[in-house]
Amino acid sequence: HCAWRLERGNKVIAASEDLRPRFRNAIQCMEGLALHYKTITELAAGIRKGEITSVQLTETLLDRIQSLDRKLNAFRLTCTERALEAADRADREMKSGKDRGVLHGIPYTVKDLFDVKGLSTAAGAKLLEGNVATEDSRAIRSLSQAGMILAGKTNTVQFAFSGVGINHDHGTPRNPWSQAHYIPGGSSSGSAVAVAAGLVPAALGTDTGGSVRVPAALCGTVGLKTTVGRISRAGVYPLSWTLDSVG
């Protein structure tokens, strides 16, 4: 394993050993990336080549979440049994010749604004912890139909109303690039931390005035604010109907 570091002049900025990614230079170590830092494209190719199954990938990431998230606090809840059942189904479909596309068998997580049937949508607030969804949001249904594996729901700022990422109800996710407890950015804080720390290869968030882009920037990942209305917001807890977008 390599050790990740960021260099600014002669100063080396490194995250704590147990949280930081395990490679020193992204260009030099691309060929030897650990499984949890491979891209969706690389993981999809590995599944199709028989190098790994969706169950194996999902178990690896769930184990990593179990190991690191006590410090990171990216997740509000995980869906271990549900995820493993979906991964097994994805593998069986692939073996039978049913390939749903590049996302088939790939784990992901979602900001706790998205309705997931049987799980609460708390929107970062204790007030809504009993708000159990009776059906999936449209975005979740679309990803399920594409064969993706939901690993859990990530923490967010209360009611998605802050670009800093602090949450006094469920705890503030920890930016994985610092030994000190630096802010992750918000409001899709947990989603950005989960991707940056290699807990999942991708995560859904929402963006109204920077809520995907800010935490992505602060956590060193890529965030996309889609065009308002391009992706359905049905079943997503709103902040502003005129500006909200799924990202």
Coordinates of C-alpha atoms in Angstrom, one line a residue, residues 85-206:
E85 CA -29.5 -9.4 -0.6
A86 CA -29.5 -6.9 -3.4
A87 CA -25.8 -7.8 -4.2
D88 CA -26.7 -11.5 -4.3
R89 CA -29.6 -10.8 -6.7
A90 CA -27.3 -8.7 -8.9
D91 CA -24.8 -11.5 -9.1
R92 CA -27.5 -14.1 -10.0
E93 CA -28.8 -11.8 -12.7
M94 CA -25.4 -11.3 -14.1
K95 CA -24.8 -15.0 -14.2
S96 CA -28.1 -15.6 -16.0
G97 CA -27.1 -13.1 -18.7
K98 CA -29.2 -10.1 -17.4
D99 CA -26.8 -7.2 -17.4
R100 CA -28.5 -3.9 -16.3
G101 CA -25.6 -1.7 -17.4
V102 CA -22.4 -0.2 -15.9
L103 CA -24.1 0.4 -12.5
H104 CA -25.2 -3.2 -12.1
G105 CA -23.9 -4.5 -8.7
I106 CA -22.2 -1.3 -7.6
P107 CA -22.8 -0.1 -4.0
Y108 CA -23.7 3.5 -3.3
T109 CA -25.3 5.6 -0.5
V110 CA -27.7 8.5 -0.3
K111 CA -28.1 11.7 1.6
D112 CA -30.8 11.4 4.3
L113 CA -33.2 13.5 2.3
F114 CA -34.2 10.7 -0.1
D115 CA -37.1 8.5 0.8
V116 CA -36.2 4.8 1.0
K117 CA -39.1 2.4 1.7
G118 CA -39.0 1.2 5.3
L119 CA -36.4 3.7 6.4
S120 CA -36.8 7.0 8.1
T121 CA -36.1 10.3 6.2
A122 CA -34.9 12.5 9.1
A123 CA -33.4 15.3 6.9
G124 CA -30.6 15.7 9.5
A125 CA -33.1 16.4 12.4
K126 CA -34.2 14.5 15.5
L127 CA -37.6 15.9 14.9
L128 CA -38.2 13.8 11.8
E129 CA -36.5 10.5 12.9
G130 CA -39.9 8.8 13.0
N131 CA -40.7 9.9 9.4
V132 CA -40.6 6.4 7.9
A133 CA -41.0 6.3 4.1
T134 CA -43.7 4.2 2.6
E135 CA -42.1 4.1 -0.9
D136 CA -38.8 4.8 -2.6
S137 CA -38.1 8.2 -4.1
R138 CA -37.9 8.3 -7.8
A139 CA -34.1 8.6 -7.8
I140 CA -33.8 5.5 -5.6
R141 CA -36.1 3.5 -7.8
S142 CA -34.1 4.5 -10.9
L143 CA -30.8 3.3 -9.3
S144 CA -32.4 0.1 -8.1
Q145 CA -33.7 -0.6 -11.6
A146 CA -30.1 0.0 -12.8
G147 CA -28.9 -2.7 -10.4
M148 CA -27.2 -0.5 -7.8
I149 CA -26.8 -1.6 -4.2
L150 CA -27.9 0.8 -1.4
A151 CA -25.4 0.6 1.5
G152 CA -27.2 3.2 3.7
K153 CA -28.1 6.8 4.3
T154 CA -25.6 9.5 5.1
N155 CA -25.7 12.4 7.5
T156 CA -26.6 15.9 6.4
V157 CA -27.1 19.3 8.0
Q158 CA -30.5 19.9 9.7
F159 CA -33.0 20.4 6.9
A160 CA -30.1 20.7 4.4
F161 CA -29.7 24.4 5.4
S162 CA -26.0 25.1 5.6
G163 CA -22.8 25.0 3.5
V164 CA -20.5 24.2 6.5
G165 CA -21.7 20.7 7.3
I166 CA -22.2 20.9 11.1
N167 CA -25.0 18.9 12.6
H168 CA -25.8 19.1 16.3
D169 CA -28.5 16.4 16.2
H170 CA -26.8 13.5 14.5
G171 CA -23.2 14.7 14.7
T172 CA -20.9 16.3 12.2
P173 CA -19.2 14.0 9.6
R174 CA -15.5 14.3 9.8
N175 CA -13.4 15.5 6.9
P176 CA -11.1 12.5 6.3
W177 CA -8.1 14.6 5.2
S178 CA -7.2 16.0 8.6
Q179 CA -6.2 14.7 12.0
A180 CA -8.1 17.5 13.6
H181 CA -11.9 17.6 13.2
Y182 CA -12.2 19.8 10.2
I183 CA -15.5 20.6 8.6
P184 CA -16.6 18.5 5.6
G185 CA -18.8 21.2 3.9
G186 CA -22.5 20.9 3.5
S187 CA -25.2 20.1 3.3
S188 CA -24.4 16.8 1.6
S189 CA -21.6 16.3 4.1
G190 CA -21.9 12.6 4.8
S191 CA -22.1 11.7 1.1
A192 CA -18.9 13.6 0.3
V193 CA -17.0 12.0 3.3
A194 CA -18.2 8.5 2.4
V195 CA -16.8 8.8 -1.1
A196 CA -13.6 10.6 -0.1
A197 CA -12.8 7.9 2.5
G198 CA -13.5 5.0 0.1
L199 CA -16.6 3.8 1.9
V200 CA -18.6 3.8 -1.4
P201 CA -17.6 4.6 -4.9
A202 CA -20.5 7.0 -5.4
A203 CA -23.2 8.8 -3.4
L204 CA -26.3 10.9 -4.0
G205 CA -26.7 14.3 -2.6
T206 CA -28.8 17.4 -3.3

